[in-house]
């Protein structure tokens, strides 16, 4: 769990692992109340998992900028040879127009346009 340090039980992210997967846990790092990482051992290559909870669409741009900068910094610090997975709730709506984001999205989306959070997520990817 990675959450607030002031004792208030709001916000936070966590990772729940089965007993089998727990045995592969190399390390975990709470980054903030919105980001936590875990590194797992696998047979051929280690896996770095980042769990994130992005600000909502209504949050101001400064809060969103700070979140995505911290997320980017977190990914930059992961071991380069690991498989990297981003999981969580990014509060993003993503377009089905894959011509703007080749190799990032497919044409299978429920939305005809992206919201601000969706564009930020696509830029990050």
Coordinates of C-alpha atoms in Angstrom, one line a residue:
X1 CA 0.0 0.0 0.0
X2 CA 1.1 3.5 -0.8
X3 CA -1.0 6.3 0.6
X4 CA -1.2 9.4 2.7
X5 CA 1.1 9.8 5.6
X6 CA -1.1 12.1 7.7
X7 CA -3.3 9.3 9.0
X8 CA -6.3 10.2 6.8
X9 CA -7.6 7.0 5.1
X10 CA -8.3 8.5 1.7
X11 CA -6.4 8.1 -1.5
X12 CA -3.8 5.5 -2.0
X13 CA -2.9 2.6 -4.2
X14 CA -2.0 -1.0 -3.5
X15 CA -1.0 -4.3 -5.0
X16 CA -2.7 -7.6 -4.0
X17 CA -0.7 -10.7 -4.8
X18 CA -1.6 -14.3 -4.7
X19 CA 0.6 -16.6 -2.5
X20 CA 2.3 -18.0 -5.6
X21 CA 3.1 -14.5 -7.0
X22 CA 4.0 -13.2 -3.6
X23 CA 6.9 -15.7 -3.6
X24 CA 8.3 -14.0 -6.7
X25 CA 8.3 -10.5 -5.1
X26 CA 11.8 -9.0 -5.3
X27 CA 10.8 -5.6 -3.9
X28 CA 8.1 -3.0 -3.8
X29 CA 8.4 0.8 -3.5
X30 CA 5.7 3.2 -2.4
X31 CA 6.2 6.3 -4.5
X32 CA 3.2 8.5 -3.5
X33 CA -0.4 8.3 -2.6
X34 CA -1.0 7.7 -6.4
X35 CA 1.9 5.4 -7.4
X36 CA 3.5 2.2 -6.2
X37 CA 5.9 -0.2 -7.9
X38 CA 6.6 -3.8 -7.5
X39 CA 9.4 -6.0 -9.0
X40 CA 8.7 -9.6 -9.7
X41 CA 11.0 -12.4 -10.6
X42 CA 10.0 -14.7 -13.5
X43 CA 11.7 -17.5 -15.2
X44 CA 13.4 -15.6 -18.0
X45 CA 13.1 -11.9 -17.2
X46 CA 12.0 -9.8 -14.3
X47 CA 8.7 -7.8 -14.4
X48 CA 8.3 -4.3 -13.0
X49 CA 4.7 -3.4 -12.2
X50 CA 3.6 0.2 -11.7
X51 CA 0.2 0.8 -10.2
X52 CA -1.2 4.3 -10.6
X53 CA -4.3 6.2 -9.8
X54 CA -4.4 9.4 -11.9
X55 CA -6.2 12.6 -10.9
X56 CA -9.7 12.9 -12.2
X57 CA -10.6 14.8 -15.4
X58 CA -11.8 17.7 -13.2
X59 CA -8.4 18.1 -11.4
X60 CA -6.4 21.2 -12.4
X61 CA -3.7 20.9 -15.0
X62 CA -0.9 21.5 -12.4
X63 CA -2.0 18.4 -10.4
X64 CA -2.1 16.3 -13.6
X65 CA 1.3 17.6 -14.8
X66 CA 2.8 16.7 -11.4
X67 CA 1.3 13.2 -11.6
X68 CA 2.5 12.5 -15.1
X69 CA 6.0 13.9 -14.3
X70 CA 6.2 11.6 -11.3
X71 CA 4.9 8.6 -13.3
X72 CA 7.5 9.4 -16.0
X73 CA 10.3 9.7 -13.4
X74 CA 9.2 6.4 -11.9
X75 CA 9.4 4.6 -15.2
X76 CA 12.8 6.1 -15.9
X77 CA 14.1 4.6 -12.7
X78 CA 12.9 1.0 -13.5
X79 CA 15.6 -1.5 -14.6
X80 CA 15.9 -1.1 -18.3
X81 CA 15.9 -4.9 -19.1
X82 CA 12.6 -5.6 -17.1
X83 CA 9.2 -6.0 -18.7
X84 CA 7.3 -2.9 -17.6
X85 CA 3.5 -3.0 -16.9
X86 CA 1.4 0.0 -16.0
X87 CA -1.8 -0.9 -14.2
X88 CA -4.5 1.2 -12.5
X89 CA -7.1 3.8 -13.0
X90 CA -5.8 6.6 -15.2
X91 CA -9.3 8.2 -15.5
X92 CA -8.7 8.3 -19.2
X93 CA -11.1 8.0 -22.2
X94 CA -9.2 7.1 -25.3
X95 CA -10.3 7.6 -28.9
X96 CA -10.6 4.8 -31.5
X97 CA -8.7 7.0 -34.0
X98 CA -5.5 4.9 -34.1
X99 CA -4.0 6.9 -37.0
X100 CA -2.8 9.5 -34.5
X101 CA -1.2 6.9 -32.1
X102 CA 0.2 4.1 -34.3
X103 CA 1.6 1.3 -32.2
X104 CA 0.0 2.7 -29.0
X105 CA -3.8 2.0 -29.5
X106 CA -5.9 -0.1 -31.8
X107 CA -9.2 0.9 -33.4
X108 CA -11.2 -0.9 -30.7
X109 CA -12.4 1.8 -28.3
X110 CA -15.9 2.8 -27.1
X111 CA -15.1 6.5 -27.5
X112 CA -14.9 8.7 -30.6
X113 CA -12.6 11.2 -28.9
X114 CA -10.1 11.3 -26.0
X115 CA -10.6 13.4 -22.9
X116 CA -7.7 15.4 -21.5
X117 CA -6.6 12.5 -19.3
X118 CA -6.7 10.2 -22.3
X119 CA -4.5 12.5 -24.3
X120 CA -2.0 12.7 -21.4
X121 CA -2.0 8.9 -21.1
X122 CA -1.4 8.5 -24.8
X123 CA 1.4 11.0 -24.7
X124 CA 3.0 9.1 -21.8
X125 CA 2.8 5.8 -23.7

